[in-house]
Amino acid sequence: MKIIKIKPQGFCKGVIYAINIVEKTLNDKNVKKPIYMLGNIVHNKNIVNSFRKKGIIVLEGQSREEMIEQVQSGTVIITAHGACNKIKTRAKEKGLTVIDATCRNVDRTHQLIKDKLDNGYIVYYYGKEKHPETEGVLGISSDITLITENTDLTLIPKNKGKAFLTNQTTMSYFDVYQIYEKLKQIIPKLELGEEVCSATRRRQEAVLLYRETIDLCIVVGDALSNNTKKLKEVAEKNGINAIQIEDASQLAYYDLSDYKTVGVTAGASTPNDIVDEVIAVLKMKENTSN
Ligand code: SF4
């Protein structure tokens, strides 16, 4: 079996930024305790658990609104996926210190949407239902229409006015354009603000470069990570067999003996050492079968 490490890999800028902010908060003696995190800082269990061990309380709940009500004092960290102003205002009303680790790409999408709403556009947002990034965006205004992978676009009401489509930063680059083309038939003046972040897009493009070369793509990343899930989907939609695993231990669930060339890619919040371990185990399997 030939193993190809498909680059880019390693943390994206947003993940590095969020981790640095949490580390800085932990090291700041003046920060009010306890320190809470409004959900998972990024979608990777190893990272989240390492912060838990350092004393951070990771809040869980159906929504950010519900989570913030669990906190009575201290500091709350907004995760890389962002949160709407309502949440930040509520935290301040409760006397909490707010530390914002929102990825700048997500901030930019929020601003873009606010500008369009202020200018009288109807805004459509393509995102994953219940994902924290989507939740943050929908919190901007109840006028935003959510489009998910399950939405029947033919049922979207016709609209002749100014309209704007944008998306969650970690969606498939290809799906965004497809949705735009379909929606434009119903909404002729629809403008597209494609917001797939470069870390997500470059990983999707890199997998496709190996379309003819590999017969299996192993996507390494957390089950909750949307960019990881989309990486697998992009591979599959383009005829590449793909599996998603969280770490090397999950390789045990698959029989890989028939594959000759395997590509290994990873989500933007997957630590390098987890991918290196996957590759090491694949090489070990290869040696054992020889
Ligand atoms: S995947 Fe993209 S949007 Fe998400 S944290 Fe990384 S750079 Fe930001």
mmCIF file of C-alpha atoms and ligand atoms in Angstrom:
data_model
loop_
_atom_site.group_PDB
_atom_site.id
_atom_site.type_symbol
_atom_site.label_atom_id
_atom_site.label_comp_id
_atom_site.label_asym_id
_atom_site.label_seq_id
_atom_site.Cartn_x
_atom_site.Cartn_y
_atom_site.Cartn_z
ATOM 1 C CA MET A 1 0.000 0.000 0.000
ATOM 2 C CA LYS A 2 1.332 3.406 -0.983
ATOM 3 C CA ILE A 3 0.472 6.164 1.494
ATOM 4 C CA ILE A 4 0.184 9.792 0.401
ATOM 5 C CA LYS A 5 -0.047 12.581 2.976
ATOM 6 C CA ILE A 6 -2.309 15.132 1.327
ATOM 7 C CA LYS A 7 -1.320 18.681 2.271
ATOM 8 C CA PRO A 8 -2.236 21.186 3.678
ATOM 9 C CA GLN A 9 -2.532 19.707 7.136
ATOM 10 C CA GLY A 10 -2.223 21.026 10.664
ATOM 11 C CA PHE A 11 -4.215 23.692 12.455
ATOM 12 C CA CYS A 12 -5.760 26.521 10.458
ATOM 13 C CA LYS A 13 -5.164 30.118 11.528
ATOM 14 C CA GLY A 14 -8.541 30.269 13.307
ATOM 15 C CA VAL A 15 -7.749 27.256 15.469
ATOM 16 C CA ILE A 16 -4.278 28.581 16.328
ATOM 17 C CA TYR A 17 -5.813 31.967 17.202
ATOM 18 C CA ALA A 18 -8.454 30.384 19.461
ATOM 19 C CA ILE A 19 -5.950 28.115 21.245
ATOM 20 C CA ASN A 20 -3.611 31.064 21.858
ATOM 21 C CA ILE A 21 -6.428 33.125 23.332
ATOM 22 C CA VAL A 22 -7.399 30.332 25.721
ATOM 23 C CA GLU A 23 -3.760 29.806 26.781
ATOM 24 C CA LYS A 24 -3.352 33.542 27.377
ATOM 25 C CA THR A 25 -6.564 33.620 29.434
ATOM 26 C CA LEU A 26 -5.364 30.691 31.541
ATOM 27 C CA ASN A 27 -2.033 32.389 32.197
ATOM 28 C CA ASP A 28 -3.535 35.769 33.066
ATOM 29 C CA LYS A 29 -3.655 36.042 36.862
ATOM 30 C CA ASN A 30 -6.105 38.945 36.661
ATOM 31 C CA VAL A 31 -8.770 36.985 34.809
ATOM 32 C CA LYS A 32 -11.846 36.345 36.958
ATOM 33 C CA LYS A 33 -12.385 32.684 37.839
ATOM 34 C CA PRO A 34 -13.996 30.295 37.089
ATOM 35 C CA ILE A 35 -13.299 30.301 33.370
ATOM 36 C CA TYR A 36 -16.063 28.864 31.201
ATOM 37 C CA MET A 37 -16.052 27.955 27.540
ATOM 38 C CA LEU A 38 -19.288 28.393 25.610
ATOM 39 C CA GLY A 39 -19.122 24.905 24.064
ATOM 40 C CA ASN A 40 -16.052 23.353 22.438
ATOM 41 C CA ILE A 41 -13.400 25.939 21.595
ATOM 42 C CA VAL A 42 -12.790 24.070 18.319
ATOM 43 C CA HIS A 43 -14.178 20.717 17.253
ATOM 44 C CA ASN A 44 -11.447 18.455 18.528
ATOM 45 C CA LYS A 45 -11.812 16.382 21.686
ATOM 46 C CA ASN A 46 -8.079 16.269 22.425
ATOM 47 C CA ILE A 47 -7.789 20.049 22.466
ATOM 48 C CA VAL A 48 -10.968 20.528 24.493
ATOM 49 C CA ASN A 49 -9.969 17.874 27.040
ATOM 50 C CA SER A 50 -6.504 19.381 27.463
ATOM 51 C CA PHE A 51 -8.173 22.672 28.461
ATOM 52 C CA ARG A 52 -10.574 20.850 30.791
ATOM 53 C CA LYS A 53 -7.551 19.395 32.568
ATOM 54 C CA LYS A 54 -6.203 22.913 33.006
ATOM 55 C CA GLY A 55 -9.366 23.928 34.853
ATOM 56 C CA ILE A 56 -11.658 25.341 32.172
ATOM 57 C CA ILE A 57 -15.332 24.429 32.495
ATOM 58 C CA VAL A 58 -16.761 23.503 29.115
ATOM 59 C CA LEU A 59 -20.472 24.359 29.011
ATOM 60 C CA GLU A 60 -22.918 22.055 27.313
ATOM 61 C CA GLY A 61 -26.474 22.734 26.219
ATOM 62 C CA GLN A 62 -28.890 23.007 23.336
ATOM 63 C CA SER A 63 -27.887 26.586 22.565
ATOM 64 C CA ARG A 64 -25.523 29.388 23.582
ATOM 65 C CA GLU A 65 -28.502 31.143 25.157
ATOM 66 C CA GLU A 66 -29.081 28.153 27.403
ATOM 67 C CA MET A 67 -25.370 27.811 28.220
ATOM 68 C CA ILE A 68 -24.884 31.425 29.253
ATOM 69 C CA GLU A 69 -27.704 31.108 31.795
ATOM 70 C CA GLN A 70 -25.706 28.374 33.555
ATOM 71 C CA VAL A 71 -22.964 30.861 34.445
ATOM 72 C CA GLN A 72 -23.247 33.167 37.466
ATOM 73 C CA SER A 73 -19.760 34.635 37.768
ATOM 74 C CA GLY A 74 -16.276 34.613 36.273
ATOM 75 C CA THR A 75 -15.159 34.631 32.666
ATOM 76 C CA VAL A 76 -16.709 33.178 29.565
ATOM 77 C CA ILE A 77 -14.826 32.392 26.370
ATOM 78 C CA ILE A 78 -16.680 32.610 23.035
ATOM 79 C CA THR A 79 -15.461 29.756 20.822
ATOM 80 C CA ALA A 80 -13.925 29.956 17.334
ATOM 81 C CA HIS A 81 -17.409 29.451 15.855
ATOM 82 C CA GLY A 82 -18.586 32.811 17.191
ATOM 83 C CA ALA A 83 -21.759 33.950 18.901
ATOM 84 C CA CYS A 84 -24.236 36.700 18.197
ATOM 85 C CA ASN A 85 -24.297 40.030 20.042
ATOM 86 C CA LYS A 86 -27.323 38.921 22.089
ATOM 87 C CA ILE A 87 -25.117 36.348 23.856
ATOM 88 C CA LYS A 88 -22.272 38.797 24.440
ATOM 89 C CA THR A 89 -24.712 41.397 25.813
ATOM 90 C CA ARG A 90 -26.359 38.854 28.102
ATOM 91 C CA ALA A 91 -22.943 37.791 29.447
ATOM 92 C CA LYS A 92 -22.086 41.422 30.222
ATOM 93 C CA GLU A 93 -25.489 41.972 31.877
ATOM 94 C CA LYS A 94 -24.624 39.068 34.172
ATOM 95 C CA GLY A 95 -21.339 40.768 35.082
ATOM 96 C CA LEU A 96 -19.176 38.205 33.295
ATOM 97 C CA THR A 97 -15.887 38.960 31.576
ATOM 98 C CA VAL A 98 -16.191 38.040 27.912
ATOM 99 C CA ILE A 99 -13.152 36.777 26.011
ATOM 100 C CA ASP A 100 -13.804 36.414 22.305
ATOM 101 C CA ALA A 101 -11.923 33.700 20.384
ATOM 102 C CA THR A 102 -14.127 33.922 17.282
ATOM 103 C CA CYS A 103 -12.242 33.133 14.073
ATOM 104 C CA ARG A 104 -11.802 36.295 12.004
ATOM 105 C CA ASN A 105 -13.392 34.565 9.013
ATOM 106 C CA VAL A 106 -16.571 34.019 11.002
ATOM 107 C CA ASP A 107 -16.517 37.633 12.221
ATOM 108 C CA ARG A 108 -16.252 38.731 8.606
ATOM 109 C CA THR A 109 -19.316 36.690 7.600
ATOM 110 C CA HIS A 110 -21.308 38.244 10.466
ATOM 111 C CA GLN A 111 -20.314 41.734 9.320
ATOM 112 C CA LEU A 112 -21.153 40.954 5.700
ATOM 113 C CA ILE A 113 -24.628 39.766 6.689
ATOM 114 C CA LYS A 114 -25.268 42.789 8.907
ATOM 115 C CA ASP A 115 -24.277 45.136 6.068
ATOM 116 C CA LYS A 116 -26.607 43.389 3.632
ATOM 117 C CA LEU A 117 -29.522 43.421 6.077
ATOM 118 C CA ASP A 118 -28.928 47.135 6.731
ATOM 119 C CA ASN A 119 -29.086 47.690 2.983
ATOM 120 C CA GLY A 120 -32.463 46.013 2.594
ATOM 121 C CA TYR A 121 -31.371 42.619 1.281
ATOM 122 C CA ILE A 122 -33.136 39.376 2.032
ATOM 123 C CA VAL A 123 -30.386 37.125 3.358
ATOM 124 C CA TYR A 124 -30.107 33.364 2.794
ATOM 125 C CA TYR A 125 -27.510 31.423 4.766
ATOM 126 C CA TYR A 126 -26.296 27.972 3.801
ATOM 127 C CA GLY A 127 -25.182 26.205 6.966
ATOM 128 C CA LYS A 128 -25.457 23.126 9.101
ATOM 129 C CA GLU A 129 -28.500 23.122 11.347
ATOM 130 C CA LYS A 130 -27.665 23.429 15.078
ATOM 131 C CA HIS A 131 -23.948 23.979 14.358
ATOM 132 C CA PRO A 132 -22.603 26.722 16.668
ATOM 133 C CA GLU A 133 -21.494 28.860 13.712
ATOM 134 C CA THR A 134 -24.967 28.682 12.178
ATOM 135 C CA GLU A 135 -26.535 29.399 15.543
ATOM 136 C CA GLY A 136 -24.383 32.522 15.889
ATOM 137 C CA VAL A 137 -25.359 33.770 12.441
ATOM 138 C CA LEU A 138 -29.076 33.112 12.880
ATOM 139 C CA GLY A 139 -28.890 35.076 16.130
ATOM 140 C CA ILE A 140 -28.032 38.221 14.144
ATOM 141 C CA SER A 141 -31.606 38.531 12.883
ATOM 142 C CA SER A 142 -34.745 36.455 12.657
ATOM 143 C CA ASP A 143 -35.007 37.628 9.019
ATOM 144 C CA ILE A 144 -32.198 35.314 7.868
ATOM 145 C CA THR A 145 -33.414 32.212 6.000
ATOM 146 C CA LEU A 146 -31.415 29.080 6.746
ATOM 147 C CA ILE A 147 -30.686 26.693 3.900
ATOM 148 C CA THR A 148 -29.334 23.292 4.873
ATOM 149 C CA GLU A 149 -28.374 20.224 2.869
ATOM 150 C CA ASN A 150 -31.953 19.003 3.437
ATOM 151 C CA THR A 151 -33.690 22.104 2.141
ATOM 152 C CA ASP A 152 -35.822 21.609 -0.934
ATOM 153 C CA LEU A 153 -34.767 24.687 -2.892
ATOM 154 C CA THR A 154 -37.824 24.488 -5.127
ATOM 155 C CA LEU A 155 -39.950 25.349 -2.084
ATOM 156 C CA ILE A 156 -38.143 28.642 -1.416
ATOM 157 C CA PRO A 157 -40.612 31.452 -2.187
ATOM 158 C CA LYS A 158 -39.920 33.443 -5.385
ATOM 159 C CA ASN A 159 -38.443 36.847 -4.758
ATOM 160 C CA LYS A 160 -37.771 39.681 -7.193
ATOM 161 C CA GLY A 161 -36.043 42.004 -4.718
ATOM 162 C CA LYS A 162 -32.461 42.391 -3.526
ATOM 163 C CA ALA A 163 -31.217 39.098 -2.137
ATOM 164 C CA PHE A 164 -27.952 37.749 -0.835
ATOM 165 C CA LEU A 165 -26.677 34.213 -0.292
ATOM 166 C CA THR A 166 -23.761 33.421 1.952
ATOM 167 C CA ASN A 167 -22.603 30.368 3.866
ATOM 168 C CA GLN A 168 -20.992 28.749 6.879
ATOM 169 C CA THR A 169 -17.207 28.972 6.475
ATOM 170 C CA THR A 170 -16.652 25.205 6.528
ATOM 171 C CA MET A 171 -19.102 24.050 3.868
ATOM 172 C CA SER A 172 -18.192 22.428 0.570
ATOM 173 C CA TYR A 173 -16.970 25.085 -1.813
ATOM 174 C CA PHE A 174 -18.628 23.178 -4.665
ATOM 175 C CA ASP A 175 -22.033 22.892 -2.957
ATOM 176 C CA VAL A 176 -22.170 26.635 -2.319
ATOM 177 C CA TYR A 177 -21.920 27.387 -6.044
ATOM 178 C CA GLN A 178 -24.452 24.693 -6.911
ATOM 179 C CA ILE A 179 -26.954 26.102 -4.443
ATOM 180 C CA TYR A 180 -26.361 29.591 -5.789
ATOM 181 C CA GLU A 181 -27.048 28.475 -9.378
ATOM 182 C CA LYS A 182 -30.276 26.728 -8.363
ATOM 183 C CA LEU A 183 -31.546 29.554 -6.164
ATOM 184 C CA LYS A 184 -30.801 32.136 -8.827
ATOM 185 C CA GLN A 185 -33.489 30.561 -10.987
ATOM 186 C CA ILE A 186 -36.069 31.469 -8.333
ATOM 187 C CA ILE A 187 -34.438 34.692 -7.148
ATOM 188 C CA PRO A 188 -33.017 36.448 -10.219
ATOM 189 C CA LYS A 189 -31.242 39.271 -8.361
ATOM 190 C CA LEU A 190 -29.519 36.909 -5.937
ATOM 191 C CA GLU A 191 -25.930 37.919 -5.142
ATOM 192 C CA LEU A 192 -23.413 35.445 -3.774
ATOM 193 C CA GLY A 193 -20.957 36.173 -0.985
ATOM 194 C CA GLU A 194 -19.111 32.856 -0.961
ATOM 195 C CA GLU A 195 -17.488 32.590 2.479
ATOM 196 C CA VAL A 196 -15.801 29.176 2.524
ATOM 197 C CA CYS A 197 -12.561 29.906 4.386
ATOM 198 C CA SER A 198 -9.278 29.284 2.618
ATOM 199 C CA ALA A 199 -8.263 26.510 5.056
ATOM 200 C CA THR A 200 -11.430 24.566 4.184
ATOM 201 C CA ARG A 201 -11.285 25.260 0.458
ATOM 202 C CA ARG A 202 -7.595 24.413 0.057
ATOM 203 C CA ARG A 203 -8.098 21.051 1.764
ATOM 204 C CA GLN A 204 -11.031 20.221 -0.541
ATOM 205 C CA GLU A 205 -9.072 21.233 -3.648
ATOM 206 C CA ALA A 206 -6.035 19.220 -2.527
ATOM 207 C CA VAL A 207 -8.074 16.015 -2.195
ATOM 208 C CA LEU A 208 -9.411 16.439 -5.728
ATOM 209 C CA LEU A 209 -5.879 16.724 -7.116
ATOM 210 C CA TYR A 210 -5.453 13.074 -6.126
ATOM 211 C CA ARG A 211 -8.755 11.936 -7.662
ATOM 212 C CA GLU A 212 -7.006 9.744 -10.253
ATOM 213 C CA THR A 213 -4.183 8.603 -7.987
ATOM 214 C CA ILE A 214 -5.718 7.273 -4.794
ATOM 215 C CA ASP A 215 -8.272 4.513 -4.337
ATOM 216 C CA LEU A 216 -9.115 5.487 -0.754
ATOM 217 C CA CYS A 217 -9.071 8.787 1.061
ATOM 218 C CA ILE A 218 -8.760 8.639 4.857
ATOM 219 C CA VAL A 219 -10.059 11.838 6.409
ATOM 220 C CA VAL A 220 -8.821 12.352 9.953
ATOM 221 C CA GLY A 221 -10.893 14.589 12.179
ATOM 222 C CA ASP A 222 -13.421 14.885 14.952
ATOM 223 C CA ALA A 223 -16.943 13.605 14.323
ATOM 224 C CA LEU A 224 -18.275 17.077 15.195
ATOM 225 C CA SER A 225 -15.951 18.920 12.822
ATOM 226 C CA ASN A 226 -17.919 20.241 9.870
ATOM 227 C CA ASN A 227 -14.914 20.926 7.644
ATOM 228 C CA THR A 228 -13.791 17.315 8.196
ATOM 229 C CA LYS A 229 -17.240 15.986 7.299
ATOM 230 C CA LYS A 230 -17.324 18.138 4.161
ATOM 231 C CA LEU A 231 -13.847 16.958 3.133
ATOM 232 C CA LYS A 232 -15.131 13.395 3.124
ATOM 233 C CA GLU A 233 -18.277 14.406 1.217
ATOM 234 C CA VAL A 234 -16.260 16.275 -1.425
ATOM 235 C CA ALA A 235 -14.118 13.182 -1.958
ATOM 236 C CA GLU A 236 -17.152 10.899 -2.246
ATOM 237 C CA LYS A 237 -19.093 13.193 -4.558
ATOM 238 C CA ASN A 238 -16.090 13.092 -6.862
ATOM 239 C CA GLY A 239 -15.898 9.329 -6.980
ATOM 240 C CA ILE A 240 -13.204 8.775 -4.352
ATOM 241 C CA ASN A 241 -13.836 6.122 -1.680
ATOM 242 C CA ALA A 242 -13.516 7.858 1.652
ATOM 243 C CA ILE A 243 -13.664 7.081 5.340
ATOM 244 C CA GLN A 244 -13.561 9.428 8.318
ATOM 245 C CA ILE A 245 -11.714 8.453 11.478
ATOM 246 C CA GLU A 246 -10.976 10.413 14.631
ATOM 247 C CA ASP A 247 -7.650 8.727 15.351
ATOM 248 C CA ALA A 248 -5.490 5.689 14.560
ATOM 249 C CA SER A 249 -7.460 3.374 16.851
ATOM 250 C CA GLN A 250 -10.472 3.618 14.506
ATOM 251 C CA LEU A 251 -8.487 2.111 11.626
ATOM 252 C CA ALA A 252 -9.252 -1.220 13.283
ATOM 253 C CA TYR A 253 -12.863 -0.939 12.041
ATOM 254 C CA TYR A 254 -11.831 -1.113 8.378
ATOM 255 C CA ASP A 255 -10.375 -3.750 6.119
ATOM 256 C CA LEU A 256 -7.897 -1.817 3.988
ATOM 257 C CA SER A 257 -6.178 -4.819 2.423
ATOM 258 C CA ASP A 258 -7.611 -4.197 -1.071
ATOM 259 C CA TYR A 259 -6.414 -0.604 -1.373
ATOM 260 C CA LYS A 260 -3.212 0.086 -3.270
ATOM 261 C CA THR A 261 -2.841 3.849 -2.826
ATOM 262 C CA VAL A 262 -4.302 5.623 0.158
ATOM 263 C CA GLY A 263 -4.405 9.388 0.647
ATOM 264 C CA VAL A 264 -4.520 10.808 4.166
ATOM 265 C CA THR A 265 -6.016 14.222 4.715
ATOM 266 C CA ALA A 266 -7.243 15.959 7.871
ATOM 267 C CA GLY A 267 -9.640 18.600 9.114
ATOM 268 C CA ALA A 268 -8.444 22.046 10.111
ATOM 269 C CA SER A 269 -8.629 21.280 13.845
ATOM 270 C CA THR A 270 -6.874 17.897 13.743
ATOM 271 C CA PRO A 271 -3.522 17.923 15.563
ATOM 272 C CA ASN A 272 -0.550 16.827 13.422
ATOM 273 C CA ASP A 273 0.481 14.105 15.870
ATOM 274 C CA ILE A 274 -2.887 12.334 15.394
ATOM 275 C CA VAL A 275 -2.337 12.235 11.615
ATOM 276 C CA ASP A 276 1.267 11.090 12.065
ATOM 277 C CA GLU A 277 0.025 8.248 14.236
ATOM 278 C CA VAL A 278 -2.538 7.241 11.584
ATOM 279 C CA ILE A 279 0.212 7.137 8.965
ATOM 280 C CA ALA A 280 2.494 5.156 11.299
ATOM 281 C CA VAL A 281 -0.248 2.562 11.919
ATOM 282 C CA LEU A 282 -0.957 2.312 8.168
ATOM 283 C CA LYS A 283 2.730 1.689 7.520
ATOM 284 C CA MET A 284 2.800 -0.944 10.253
ATOM 285 C CA LYS A 285 -0.197 -2.716 8.718
ATOM 286 C CA GLU A 286 1.558 -2.615 5.358
ATOM 287 C CA ASN A 287 4.697 -4.205 6.794
ATOM 288 C CA THR A 288 2.726 -6.883 8.620
ATOM 289 C CA SER A 289 0.852 -7.886 5.463
ATOM 290 C CA ASN A 290 4.112 -8.241 3.412
HETATM 291 S S1 SF4 B 1 -11.772 26.223 9.593
HETATM 292 FE FE1 SF4 B 1 -11.781 28.280 8.692
HETATM 293 S S2 SF4 B 1 -13.435 29.353 9.717
HETATM 294 FE FE2 SF4 B 1 -13.002 27.550 10.950
HETATM 295 S S3 SF4 B 1 -11.508 28.271 12.468
HETATM 296 FE FE3 SF4 B 1 -10.330 27.499 10.737
HETATM 297 S S4 SF4 B 1 -9.935 29.302 9.452
HETATM 298 FE FE4 SF4 B 1 -11.605 29.826 10.865
#
